[in-house]
Each structure stands twice: as structure tokens, then as C-alpha cells.
DNA sequence: TTGAAAGCGGTACCAT
DNA sequence: ATGGTACCGCTTTCAA
């Protein structure tokens, strides 16, 4: 039943013996390096396959003194976007012959830096930072240790490659859409003072101006939470005249607002349109059906991997700040037309 | 600026030289094995510290032909409970001198099995399965390859160590609480036919009987989603007489129900109490304030690690099925009394 | 093109 | 208790 005949796996020598050549040649052939006669190469490949040979990464790492490990920090694995980015990083890394070692325990800067040191023990040769560490100084410190890419923030002022969604554009998509369904008085539920929210707010402002709606420009400062959306709702719904629409900094806030609207008997989308940001799973439910701006975890991860590979190839390249395009997802919360 | 003086790290030999002993001794001392005179051990430790020595895991693995890597599969990293369990696994593994290699790309059984094979290349010596693979046959196949622990399901019929929350108890906690705030007509929103939901339903039934409320026993079969909760709400709220309370199979369903209640102008908790299950972040918001049954990711992870270590120590032990205790979290949705 | 041999940084066995 | 030494599986000169 539990036979587990775990005979040890074949080694380079086994392949060499079977192919009747030297170990060095097998090594070269397997990796596709050096000058190996096509004929010989085939013979070796065949032998390797027959033996079901698998290179021992530990040995390879030891001998070559270089790893193909990417250390990946995740600030908040509970955040679905970060979680999905992390997932895609592991997938994409594999496709590039790299292996992503994850540390999910980086929800504070000291932990994040500790985690990086831990990963360094495992001989990572580069790092991908997903929302951690938070402080710029800490980020810079990591980037000084290893070729690194930060995903989730622009980090204009830090010497590091970074990838994030173009929130200026995202806000523009939201406003454009709202205008297209006839909204004019569009209030923005801001996320606060972070550079990301500032950019989103900028996008909102630009778009409002573009549509000649600057007179209706209004930002309610809040945070990225259900409660923030709810309290914004309480403020708005006590006024004499309702706005046409609310564009929230994220889906959570939008959901809080929807909740409050229901309590006040305000019909969405007929009396009020709502647009969120992020496209969390819940927003797609028939019940909420929240129109929102989708950030693609996959695109973010792909852009990140691309930057990392570029930097690995050219460590001296100047830091690139990549912006990934968001996408509008229309649902019932703006189905006014 | 980018000085990167990456001189190579000190090795065992360096430490040996500095301490004036042999490499073998250093090896023993560092690992705390064998007979090393206390005095010598100290000398070595000191030398190692001064040199900032760090053992090379690749070399260690190669020489000892055994790894301290735990392969960890996560079925759905977007699920916050699974995500947190994964996080705790990495933390706890570290505390036990093990290193958790995660694969987050296991959202289908073939992928999950592929991921395990990939991890095996990296010489994992055991596995922790968090909600993946799904099919019992696939799970059994993994368990046959490696010492494994499954977290998230009981798996009575599979030869594998497993850990999950005691849903019978969880349901009992929910019902007891509802009864204690005066509810009698308590409807259960079931999650379907999975063994887990069946157990939860069983717990509901037992508790109702215990309180002499069997006449009010009623299960509405649904699923673990917002929409399911909402449609259940539509059914319930069209009846002549409202139940006193609803105990939903998870928070999402409860949230859907709350949403529907708001639309129907039904006051929670005054007219209807609601209890969820899982305690997702959102439920803790002031806005939703959903009473719920909390599953501890940390407890689940700890129990899992414990089982894994036990099995590593004794591969022949018969499979253990551990149940972790859930906890009632009281919030406004049942704040009736 | 191919092969031989010297490590890479440890562990483990055998003497001492 | 401590030291010597032969590997672990692969990469990498260096010759042939």
C-alpha cells in the first residue's frame, strides 16, 4: 500500500554513462550551451529522457554560485489584487525558468525587511515587491541589496523599477462612462493623501474639466473602506439635492455607499449611479452588480516580470516606471440609459 | 551609489579557520549535533557570528540529500481564509526550520498535481494542501508521493492527515447565540451538498433540537455566495411571517441577505437577526457589523504544521483528522437584547 | 567538439 | 571530543 519505492533519481553521470559521453558534455547539452555536435546532443537528450533525468537545482546552484530564485514579498495577502499578482508572478516566473519564493509575512516594514533577509539566505538573486515594504527608505534599502521591482505603486522618487495601474486613466474611464450615461453632477469619494489616490483624483479632475463639468467638481475625502463609503453616503443623502453619480476610490467604499443608499431608499442607478474601483469578486455578483474599474493582476505581474528580466540583463539600466492600463467594467449600478 | 560590493559570503572553512578547528567540528557545532565541548562550541559560535556566517542551504541539501522544504499548494489564493492559512504556514514553517515553497496556481486539479510535481523538482520533502487538489483521488495521489497534510476539509475517506474547522460546533455556537438573544424561528441558509455544509447543517439541526426548536427547523439550500443570500432573502421576505433569524453558511450569503433586507425595509437586528460564517474583513466593518463564526487561520495552520511534523517523525502513523474550534463574534446584526 | 579534473559548501563516516 | 576525507550533483576551466 505504502510502498514508496523512492530510489534516488538519475544524475548527470547516469545520463553520461548511458549516452557514452562525459559528464561535462551532458551538462553543456542539457543547458544548450557551448559547442556540442547536433548528433551528440540528440543522443544525450534521448538518454536523459529515457532516464527521466531531472537536474538537481541545489547542485546546480552550488556549482554555478548563482540562483534562479526570485524573492517575492506580499504586503497583504488578504488583498485579492495582491494575492492574484503574487499568483501570476509564480506562474510567469516558472515560464521564464525562474522560481518564485514567496514571503507572505511582510505586513510591516520590519517584517518585510526581515523576510527579504530570510529569502537572501535562500540565495534569491532578485526580488519582486508587492505592496511591501511601505516606507520609501525601506524600499530603497531592499533595492540596494538586490535587483528589484515594486508592483503597486509608482514610486517616482525611489531608484527602483515599478509597475502600477494608471489611475489617472482609470478615473478618466469612470467619469467618461458616467457622463456617457447622462450624469453631470459626479462626486468623487477620494481615498486620501497617498500618491495613488492623488493621481486618481487628478484623473477625475481632468476628466471633469474635459467634459466642461468643473463646476460640479467635488471630492469627499475618505478612505478605502466600506465604512468610509457609508459615512460619505450619510453626508450626501442628507443634502437637499442628490448628485447624479458617485465615483468611489474603490469597490469597498462603493459597496458601503450602496448599502447606505438602500437604507435611504435611494434607487441605484435610477436616482444615483455608482462606480467603484478594483473589480473585487463581490462586485460582479448579480446582487451588487457594481460598475467598476478593473485592474488586471495579470498585466501588472507581466509588466513586473518584464522589468525584472530587463534589469537582470542590464543592472545599470535607469529605473523604469511602467503604467498598466485599467479597464471599465459596466454593470447595473450605472445602467441608466 | 550602486556600489554593491557583493563579496561572497563566508563558508564553513572560513569559520573553521577563524576558530582554529576543523570544518567537521564547525558543522557539528552549528547544527548543535554530536559531542562538542561547550568551550569549543562557544569559540565556534563566536567566530561564526563575527564572520556573519550563514549556512548555504543548497550545499547542505546536496550533501545531506534531504531538504527542509515544504511544498504548499493553495487552491484559491483569492479566498482570504486560504490566503491567511498560507501565510501562517510560511511563518510557522520558518519557526520549525523548514521553508515553505508556495504554489498559488492550483485552482484546478490538473494544475495542482502539476504544481506538486514542479515542487518536487525543488526537492520538497512534504506537502501542505490548502483546499487543493479537490478530487479525493487526486488528493490521495499526492499523499502517496509525499507526507502530506490537507487543510480545509475533513476527508474522512482519504488516507491523509487533515485539519478543518469543527462546523458542527460552529453551527451550534450560532444557534445558541441566536436563541440566547430571543430568537426561536431560526432558518439556516445551507451551502449545498458538500460534506462541510452537511456538517454545518447537522450542527444546526442538533442545536435546534437541543433547544426544543425542532418544529422551526428549516434549511434553505443555496450556495456560498452573495447572490445566494439575496435570493434566499427574496424568498423569505415575501412570506407572511418573517423568521426571527437567519444563520447563513457564510458571510457572503449573509451579506447578500442583509442587502435584500435593506431593500425590503426590514430592520436588522430588530425584525431579523443574521449570523454569518467565516468572519471576513468586511463583516467587521461598522456598516455591516455582522455577527459571525470566526475560523482561525492561525489555528488551522498550527494544527496542520503539527500534523506534518508528526508525520515526518513517524511516517507510519495512522491518519489524524484534527478539528479546530471556531469562535463566535457578536456584532450588531444580532444585537437584539 | 569532447573529456578530465578541480571545485562549490556542506555532511557524514572513520579514525584518532 | 576532534580532525581527515570522501562524497553530494553539477558547473567550469583547461587540455586534448
XYZ file of C-alpha atoms (C1' of nucleotides) in Angstrom:
706
model
C 0.000 0.000 0.000
C 2.579 2.479 1.087
C 5.384 1.081 -0.967
C 7.111 4.372 -1.725
C 9.994 2.843 -3.679
C 11.860 6.102 -3.623
C 15.002 5.027 -5.453
C 17.130 8.040 -5.954
C 16.790 9.993 -9.156
C 19.249 9.722 -12.034
C 22.193 12.107 -12.120
C 24.281 13.665 -14.811
C 26.692 10.770 -14.579
C 23.929 8.302 -15.240
C 22.956 10.152 -18.363
C 26.581 10.435 -19.427
C 27.130 6.732 -18.969
C 24.018 5.853 -20.917
C 24.920 8.233 -23.726
C 28.532 7.138 -23.686
C 29.950 10.613 -23.233
C 31.444 12.707 -20.464
C 29.528 14.463 -17.770
C 30.701 17.839 -18.965
C 29.219 17.273 -22.366
C 25.902 16.286 -20.892
C 25.927 19.400 -18.779
C 26.515 21.554 -21.827
C 23.989 19.738 -23.956
C 21.253 19.883 -21.355
C 21.654 23.587 -20.934
C 22.009 24.176 -24.640
C 25.345 25.866 -24.166
C 28.742 25.512 -25.757
C 29.552 23.663 -28.916
C 28.033 20.221 -28.986
C 27.646 18.321 -32.202
C 23.967 18.070 -33.118
C 24.251 14.324 -33.284
C 25.782 14.065 -29.842
C 23.275 16.480 -28.433
C 20.440 14.307 -29.643
C 21.992 11.199 -28.236
C 22.275 12.912 -24.887
C 18.778 14.322 -24.945
C 17.448 10.895 -25.690
C 19.373 9.280 -22.872
C 18.204 11.964 -20.493
C 14.628 11.444 -21.468
C 14.815 7.704 -21.175
C 16.240 8.039 -17.715
C 13.732 10.709 -16.870
C 16.570 12.884 -15.808
C 15.894 15.997 -13.775
C 18.674 18.418 -12.945
C 19.275 18.871 -9.253
C 18.778 22.558 -8.646
C 20.687 22.556 -5.401
C 23.747 21.117 -7.056
C 23.430 23.462 -9.970
C 23.123 26.425 -7.694
C 26.085 25.353 -5.668
C 28.310 24.811 -8.627
C 27.365 27.881 -10.545
C 27.113 30.095 -7.491
C 24.039 31.705 -8.868
C 20.395 31.006 -8.333
C 17.289 31.370 -10.393
C 15.219 32.280 -7.382
C 13.095 35.380 -7.231
C 12.161 36.519 -3.764
C 8.611 37.777 -3.715
C 7.219 39.856 -0.887
C 3.487 40.286 -0.434
C 2.376 43.065 1.873
C -1.174 41.950 2.371
C -2.084 38.558 1.044
C -5.653 39.138 2.133
C -5.954 41.802 -0.523
C -7.272 39.949 -3.547
C -5.370 42.074 -6.039
C -2.057 41.489 -4.328
C -2.902 37.823 -3.952
C -3.594 37.460 -7.634
C -0.494 39.356 -8.594
C 1.520 37.004 -6.437
C -0.077 34.058 -8.119
C 0.746 35.340 -11.568
C 4.287 36.073 -10.548
C 4.786 32.455 -9.585
C 3.297 31.313 -12.864
C 5.276 33.716 -15.022
C 8.479 33.060 -13.137
C 8.124 29.394 -13.932
C 7.693 30.194 -17.595
C 10.976 32.064 -17.519
C 12.867 29.286 -15.816
C 12.830 31.156 -12.562
C 11.349 30.069 -9.280
C 9.447 32.480 -7.097
C 9.977 32.109 -3.377
C 7.131 33.865 -1.626
C 7.031 35.551 1.696
C 3.503 36.417 2.685
C 4.524 37.705 6.062
C 5.512 41.205 5.099
C 2.669 43.238 6.540
C 5.006 45.562 8.393
C 8.213 47.120 7.178
C 10.474 45.444 9.686
C 8.924 42.098 8.874
C 9.298 42.820 5.185
C 12.974 43.576 5.537
C 13.430 40.556 7.736
C 11.658 38.446 5.147
C 13.996 39.693 2.442
C 16.984 38.755 4.539
C 15.451 35.355 5.056
C 14.960 34.943 1.343
C 18.515 36.027 0.725
C 19.593 33.033 2.791
C 17.867 31.006 0.177
C 20.048 32.669 -2.392
C 17.467 34.677 -4.243
C 19.040 36.744 -6.954
C 16.283 39.291 -7.340
C 13.107 40.470 -5.713
C 9.567 41.415 -6.541
C 7.853 43.620 -4.020
C 4.078 43.591 -3.986
C 2.928 46.422 -1.781
C 5.729 45.908 0.725
C 7.723 47.309 2.314
C 5.832 50.539 2.668
C 8.320 53.241 3.581
C 10.361 54.573 0.716
C 13.553 54.269 2.711
C 12.880 50.604 3.351
C 12.102 50.041 -0.299
C 15.304 51.746 -1.319
C 17.238 49.572 1.112
C 15.876 46.416 -0.468
C 16.555 47.721 -3.946
C 20.135 48.378 -2.917
C 20.586 44.761 -1.900
C 19.037 43.116 -4.910
C 17.723 43.853 -8.384
C 14.106 44.589 -7.500
C 10.781 45.572 -8.958
C 7.948 47.125 -6.997
C 4.386 46.358 -8.023
C 1.516 48.528 -6.901
C 2.995 51.972 -6.628
C 4.656 54.422 -8.956
C 7.464 55.425 -6.579
C 8.693 58.292 -8.679
C 11.204 59.323 -6.070
C 12.781 55.930 -5.425
C 15.514 54.349 -7.527
C 13.610 51.229 -8.377
C 11.700 49.722 -11.263
C 7.998 49.905 -10.598
C 4.670 48.936 -12.057
C 1.258 50.208 -11.220
C -2.107 50.840 -12.761
C -2.641 54.171 -14.460
C -5.092 55.651 -12.011
C -5.345 58.940 -13.864
C -6.620 56.995 -16.793
C -8.816 54.799 -14.627
C -10.564 57.791 -13.110
C -10.978 59.175 -16.599
C -12.673 55.991 -17.757
C -15.065 56.189 -14.844
C -16.013 59.801 -15.441
C -16.298 59.374 -19.196
C -18.648 56.483 -18.688
C -20.780 58.326 -16.163
C -21.040 61.286 -18.469
C -21.985 58.991 -21.318
C -24.982 57.714 -19.371
C -26.069 61.256 -18.681
C -24.559 62.087 -15.304
C -23.220 65.561 -14.728
C -23.032 66.086 -11.007
C -20.382 63.494 -10.316
C -18.889 63.386 -6.849
C -15.601 61.641 -6.192
C -15.061 59.703 -2.999
C -11.335 60.176 -2.556
C -9.037 57.724 -0.842
C -6.851 60.181 0.984
C -3.450 61.718 0.584
C -1.490 58.820 -0.833
C 0.121 59.451 -4.205
C -2.131 56.819 -5.744
C -5.324 58.497 -4.587
C -3.942 61.849 -5.590
C -3.451 60.585 -9.091
C -6.911 59.145 -9.217
C -8.284 62.442 -8.043
C -6.238 64.198 -10.671
C -7.741 61.964 -13.314
C -11.196 62.775 -12.007
C -10.456 66.482 -12.104
C -9.025 66.325 -15.600
C -11.961 64.381 -16.916
C -14.495 66.678 -15.309
C -12.732 69.626 -16.906
C -12.593 67.872 -20.232
C -16.348 67.497 -20.138
C -16.877 71.060 -19.057
C -18.140 69.927 -15.672
C -15.618 71.668 -13.471
C -18.387 73.492 -11.672
C -19.562 70.114 -10.349
C -16.120 69.063 -9.201
C -16.382 67.763 -5.662
C -14.172 65.435 -3.708
C -15.227 63.862 -0.443
C -12.099 62.736 1.340
C -12.403 59.282 2.827
C -10.554 56.017 2.853
C -10.572 52.673 1.111
C -13.191 51.061 3.293
C -16.841 50.110 3.471
C -17.338 52.393 6.417
C -15.879 55.340 4.584
C -18.334 54.826 1.755
C -21.206 54.507 4.162
C -20.390 57.691 6.009
C -19.954 59.543 2.744
C -23.400 58.306 1.848
C -24.803 59.659 5.055
C -23.332 63.062 4.242
C -24.586 63.093 0.660
C -28.041 61.760 1.309
C -28.881 64.389 3.868
C -28.444 67.153 1.377
C -31.311 68.729 -0.490
C -30.126 67.726 -3.906
C -28.554 64.419 -4.692
C -25.598 64.207 -7.051
C -26.115 62.238 -10.253
C -23.330 59.857 -9.519
C -20.549 58.874 -7.162
C -17.177 57.611 -8.306
C -15.562 55.843 -5.359
C -11.855 55.232 -4.854
C -12.501 51.514 -4.503
C -15.214 48.908 -4.536
C -15.380 48.618 -0.782
C -16.240 52.265 -0.414
C -18.723 51.937 -3.252
C -20.349 48.992 -1.520
C -20.642 50.962 1.693
C -22.299 53.707 -0.271
C -24.713 51.314 -1.970
C -25.591 49.944 1.410
C -26.366 53.379 2.738
C -28.330 54.235 -0.382
C -30.520 51.185 0.156
C -31.192 52.282 3.717
C -32.226 55.711 2.483
C -34.415 54.233 -0.188
C -32.373 55.786 -2.952
C -32.673 53.865 -6.184
C -29.481 52.861 -7.959
C -28.953 53.508 -10.809
C -32.139 55.495 -11.405
C -31.556 58.185 -8.839
C -27.851 57.673 -8.365
C -25.156 55.980 -10.397
C -22.187 54.413 -8.637
C -18.786 53.434 -9.964
C -16.181 51.614 -7.922
C -12.559 50.741 -8.489
C -10.730 47.391 -8.398
C -13.434 44.963 -9.504
C -13.358 42.672 -6.493
C -15.205 39.395 -6.912
C -18.193 40.593 -4.971
C -18.803 43.497 -7.317
C -19.521 41.038 -10.057
C -22.396 39.461 -8.169
C -25.843 39.924 -9.609
C -26.873 41.441 -6.300
C -24.371 44.262 -6.239
C -23.650 44.491 -9.952
C -21.260 47.349 -9.419
C -19.770 49.148 -12.381
C -16.104 49.474 -11.670
C -12.598 49.965 -12.969
C -10.776 46.683 -13.307
C -7.088 46.411 -12.526
C -5.521 43.418 -14.173
C -3.370 41.420 -11.784
C -2.005 39.510 -14.693
C -0.964 42.612 -16.614
C 0.682 44.022 -13.528
C 2.544 40.783 -12.922
C 3.621 40.523 -16.537
C 4.911 44.054 -16.607
C 6.755 43.377 -13.369
C 8.414 40.241 -14.666
C 9.409 42.048 -17.814
C 11.095 44.785 -15.852
C 12.820 42.276 -13.639
C 14.224 40.319 -16.550
C 15.379 43.532 -18.165
C 17.177 44.585 -15.007
C 18.727 41.175 -14.560
C 20.082 41.507 -18.080
C 21.189 45.080 -17.588
C 21.707 46.011 -13.938
C 22.711 49.527 -14.879
C 19.542 50.480 -16.720
C 17.816 53.500 -15.304
C 14.653 52.764 -13.337
C 11.553 52.257 -15.418
C 8.121 53.266 -14.166
C 5.541 51.249 -16.049
C 1.871 52.111 -16.093
C -0.654 49.394 -16.793
C -3.986 50.164 -18.386
C -7.177 49.694 -16.361
C -10.451 48.644 -17.924
C -14.015 49.787 -17.433
C -16.488 47.091 -16.433
C -20.069 48.221 -16.865
C -22.743 46.719 -14.640
C -26.146 47.585 -13.316
C -25.066 50.326 -10.928
C -24.752 52.661 -13.909
C -27.291 51.057 -16.229
C -29.264 54.203 -16.595
C -29.590 54.531 -20.339
C 25.659 54.986 -5.417
C 25.217 51.478 -6.686
C 28.350 50.093 -5.141
C 27.026 46.608 -4.494
C 30.245 45.207 -3.063
C 28.884 41.714 -3.168
C 31.896 39.880 -1.861
C 30.990 36.301 -1.402
C 29.726 35.151 1.940
C 31.881 33.267 4.444
C 31.863 29.481 4.348
C 32.324 26.751 6.858
C 36.043 26.733 6.141
C 36.308 30.403 6.942
C 34.675 29.828 10.268
C 36.848 26.790 10.945
C 39.990 28.723 10.167
C 38.980 31.620 12.382
C 38.069 29.327 15.259
C 41.147 27.206 14.730
C 39.259 23.936 14.379
C 38.228 21.548 11.643
C 35.332 22.027 9.307
C 33.616 18.937 10.622
C 33.551 20.334 14.092
C 32.097 23.583 12.921
C 29.433 21.699 11.040
C 28.502 19.758 14.170
C 28.614 22.779 16.402
C 26.487 24.907 14.127
C 23.820 22.279 13.930
C 24.029 21.546 17.622
C 24.719 17.886 16.941
C 27.276 15.406 18.160
C 29.626 15.857 21.043
C 31.319 19.205 21.023
C 32.940 20.573 24.143
C 30.974 23.568 25.403
C 34.083 25.683 25.288
C 34.809 24.795 21.698
C 31.242 25.268 20.716
C 31.305 28.771 22.065
C 34.501 29.570 20.259
C 32.944 28.404 17.040
C 29.703 30.224 17.577
C 31.619 33.389 18.222
C 33.719 33.017 15.104
C 30.613 32.334 13.058
C 28.924 35.388 14.394
C 31.904 37.616 13.805
C 32.095 36.434 10.242
C 28.359 36.730 9.920
C 28.295 33.190 8.722
C 25.199 31.830 7.027
C 24.925 28.188 6.065
C 24.413 27.604 2.378
C 21.183 25.687 2.092
C 21.939 24.435 -1.367
C 25.167 22.864 -0.206
C 23.533 21.457 2.868
C 20.758 19.960 0.837
C 23.168 18.491 -1.623
C 25.349 16.919 0.991
C 22.632 15.607 3.212
C 20.409 14.555 0.330
C 17.389 15.808 2.186
C 15.604 19.084 2.095
C 13.734 21.078 4.635
C 11.299 22.321 2.044
C 7.571 22.006 2.460
C 5.580 22.280 -0.733
C 2.414 24.255 -0.117
C -0.489 24.265 -2.518
C -3.163 26.932 -2.343
C -6.342 26.237 -4.226
C -7.742 29.729 -4.244
C -5.428 32.456 -3.046
C -8.217 34.963 -3.506
C -10.067 33.316 -0.646
C -8.948 35.273 2.402
C -9.051 32.279 4.715
C -6.857 30.200 2.458
C -4.574 33.161 1.946
C -4.126 33.648 5.643
C -3.572 29.983 6.260
C -0.853 30.043 3.624
C 0.735 32.998 5.315
C 0.766 31.301 8.676
C 2.180 28.166 7.171
C 5.163 30.102 5.869
C 5.648 31.729 9.249
C 5.323 28.537 11.248
C 7.491 26.595 8.836
C 10.248 29.100 9.394
C 9.933 28.667 13.129
C 10.469 24.966 12.679
C 13.499 25.359 10.486
C 11.509 24.466 7.426
C 10.944 26.529 4.339
C 7.574 26.670 2.681
C 7.614 26.767 -1.099
C 4.240 28.017 -2.239
C 2.345 27.304 -5.361
C -0.633 29.571 -5.722
C -1.541 28.221 -9.107
C -3.531 25.208 -8.042
C -7.052 26.271 -8.859
C -7.731 23.148 -10.875
C -6.798 19.596 -10.070
C -4.527 19.057 -13.024
C -2.727 22.283 -12.239
C -2.478 21.270 -8.617
C -0.890 17.963 -9.467
C 1.416 19.654 -11.939
C 2.389 22.136 -9.278
C 3.254 19.345 -6.869
C 5.473 17.764 -9.481
C 7.119 21.114 -10.022
C 7.719 21.484 -6.325
C 9.134 18.001 -6.161
C 11.809 19.153 -8.599
C 12.737 21.613 -5.950
C 13.181 18.721 -3.602
C 10.329 19.304 -1.229
C 10.102 16.584 1.358
C 6.500 17.110 2.356
C 3.386 18.954 1.339
C 0.620 21.038 2.791
C -2.537 21.180 0.746
C -4.818 24.138 1.311
C -8.054 23.455 -0.461
C -6.352 21.781 -3.410
C -6.487 19.483 -5.168
C -10.199 18.967 -4.979
C -10.931 15.411 -6.066
C -10.279 12.772 -3.470
C -8.425 10.631 -5.962
C -6.073 13.488 -6.771
C -5.535 14.167 -3.091
C -4.755 10.541 -2.457
C -2.280 10.571 -5.320
C -0.399 13.473 -3.803
C -0.451 11.874 -0.381
C 1.052 8.762 -1.900
C 4.001 10.733 -3.242
C 4.826 12.751 -0.161
C 3.989 13.040 3.510
C 1.076 15.462 3.264
C -1.489 17.317 5.291
C -4.742 18.697 3.931
C -6.145 21.855 5.458
C -9.761 22.828 4.969
C -11.582 19.571 4.709
C -12.112 16.578 6.928
C -11.574 13.937 4.238
C -12.714 11.061 6.323
C -12.413 8.656 3.441
C -8.911 9.585 2.310
C -5.690 8.271 3.804
C -4.268 11.638 4.708
C -3.813 13.839 7.742
C -6.298 16.654 7.673
C -7.339 19.733 9.570
C -10.532 21.667 9.385
C -12.841 23.748 11.491
C -15.494 21.964 13.504
C -18.519 23.154 11.615
C -20.946 21.164 13.733
C -19.725 23.136 16.685
C -19.697 26.378 14.708
C -23.318 25.988 13.758
C -24.090 25.175 17.352
C -22.449 28.386 18.517
C -24.519 30.360 16.053
C -27.813 28.802 17.079
C -27.043 29.008 20.793
C -26.300 32.671 20.431
C -29.437 33.378 18.446
C -31.528 31.558 20.998
C -29.848 33.499 23.774
C -30.974 36.787 22.213
C -34.517 35.507 21.996
C -34.798 34.063 18.511
C -36.796 30.919 18.007
C -37.688 30.733 14.359
C -34.158 30.310 13.049
C -33.738 29.482 9.388
C -30.496 28.059 8.073
C -29.169 29.091 4.695
C -27.334 25.937 3.689
C -24.320 25.801 1.422
C -25.222 22.722 -0.512
C -24.264 19.090 -0.560
C -20.569 19.261 0.286
C -19.552 17.335 3.397
C -18.644 20.605 5.069
C -22.079 22.140 4.572
C -23.676 18.891 5.590
C -21.827 19.026 8.869
C -22.799 22.613 9.439
C -26.387 21.720 8.759
C -26.098 18.817 11.147
C -24.832 21.184 13.816
C -27.775 23.477 13.156
C -30.185 20.585 13.435
C -28.638 19.288 16.630
C -28.700 22.692 18.246
C -32.282 23.351 17.266
C -33.263 20.029 18.776
C -31.256 20.741 21.893
C -33.257 23.924 22.372
C -36.530 22.199 21.665
C -36.965 24.154 18.454
C -37.156 21.275 16.031
C -40.538 22.444 14.858
C -38.835 25.562 13.466
C -36.119 23.627 11.715
C -35.825 24.913 8.159
C -32.990 24.791 5.699
C -32.931 26.839 2.532
C -30.445 25.251 0.190
C -28.190 27.732 -1.514
C -24.510 28.324 -2.092
C -21.636 30.278 -0.641
C -22.325 33.489 -2.480
C -23.813 36.947 -2.147
C -26.370 36.146 -4.786
C -27.494 33.036 -2.989
C -28.119 35.050 0.168
C -30.002 37.676 -1.766
C -32.302 35.212 -3.471
C -32.943 33.458 -0.180
C -33.915 36.841 1.175
C -36.343 37.343 -1.654
C -37.981 34.035 -0.823
C -38.185 34.709 2.902
C -39.333 38.285 2.715
C -42.278 37.520 0.539
C -43.803 35.262 3.115
C -46.440 36.359 5.548
C -44.393 35.822 8.635
C -40.734 36.575 8.907
C -38.422 34.209 10.733
C -36.669 35.577 13.810
C -33.240 34.942 12.448
C -31.183 33.557 9.614
C -27.962 31.634 10.084
C -26.100 31.689 6.782
C -23.450 29.240 5.636
C -21.007 32.062 5.100
C -20.595 35.800 5.372
C -21.076 36.403 1.679
C -24.506 34.833 1.739
C -25.297 36.758 4.913
C -24.260 39.982 3.244
C -26.496 39.244 0.287
C -29.313 38.671 2.703
C -28.639 41.900 4.574
C -28.645 43.702 1.289
C -32.018 42.287 0.383
C -33.362 43.048 3.843
C -32.376 46.680 3.421
C -34.218 46.803 0.110
C -37.321 45.403 1.759
C -37.057 47.814 4.625
C -36.595 45.042 7.135
C -34.752 46.220 10.228
C -31.742 44.205 11.351
C -31.483 43.168 14.139
C -34.834 44.364 15.392
C -37.003 42.454 12.991
C -34.460 39.921 11.873
C -31.178 38.707 13.300
C -28.453 37.489 10.963
C -25.411 35.348 11.639
C -22.751 34.608 9.074
C -19.804 32.278 8.962
C -16.079 32.948 8.319
C -15.641 36.459 9.662
C -14.297 38.073 6.515
C -12.794 41.524 6.957
C -15.846 43.242 5.626
C -18.107 41.734 8.256
C -16.169 43.615 10.878
C -16.989 46.976 9.357
C -19.204 49.278 11.379
C -21.527 49.383 8.410
C -22.232 45.676 8.153
C -21.379 44.694 11.712
C -22.254 41.106 11.023
C -22.289 38.596 13.846
C -20.426 35.579 12.581
C -18.475 32.443 13.333
C -14.770 33.047 13.110
C -12.442 30.414 11.710
C -8.905 30.938 12.847
C -6.429 30.689 10.004
C -3.652 30.594 12.506
C -5.131 27.709 14.459
C -5.715 25.786 11.273
C -2.158 26.402 10.135
C -0.742 25.453 13.504
C -2.686 22.247 13.636
C -1.548 21.495 10.105
C 2.102 22.049 10.882
C 1.798 19.917 13.964
C 0.380 17.047 11.964
C 3.048 17.444 9.315
C 5.869 17.351 11.822
C 4.321 14.343 13.467
C 4.108 12.520 10.170
C 7.644 13.470 9.228
C 8.739 11.951 12.516
C 6.558 8.891 12.129
C 5.598 8.188 8.517
C 3.620 5.132 9.559
C 1.236 6.861 11.941
C -2.393 6.412 11.036
C -4.059 9.498 9.538
C -5.217 12.052 12.043
C -8.293 14.185 11.441
C -7.987 17.302 13.547
C -10.889 19.615 14.246
C -10.190 23.214 15.120
C -12.564 25.210 17.279
C -14.437 28.142 15.758
C -15.363 31.212 17.751
C -18.493 33.318 17.932
C -18.034 37.001 17.148
C -21.007 39.059 18.223
C -21.817 42.236 16.354
C -24.767 44.455 15.663
C -26.639 42.106 13.362
C -27.772 40.171 16.422
C -27.645 42.958 18.991
C -31.212 42.490 19.894
C -31.196 42.116 23.617
C 33.956 19.190 -30.178
C 34.944 16.394 -26.235
C 36.946 14.783 -21.701
C 39.404 15.198 -17.234
C 39.624 17.243 -13.043
C 39.045 20.798 -9.719
C 35.964 22.870 -7.042
C 31.105 24.869 -4.964
C 29.860 24.499 0.631
C 28.325 21.275 3.153
C 27.623 16.367 5.629
C 28.964 12.036 7.393
C 31.830 8.297 8.332
C 36.056 6.736 10.208
C 39.985 7.319 12.689
C 42.358 9.246 16.427
C 35.783 15.380 21.605
C 38.202 16.426 17.234
C 40.240 16.033 12.565
C 40.675 13.839 7.915
C 38.468 12.709 3.898
C 35.347 11.001 0.663
C 31.480 12.279 -1.464
C 26.575 15.029 -2.940
C 25.431 16.504 -8.366
C 26.632 19.944 -11.226
C 29.498 23.780 -13.486
C 33.606 25.345 -15.237
C 38.184 25.879 -16.574
C 41.782 23.771 -19.182
C 43.729 20.345 -22.264
C 43.450 17.302 -25.684
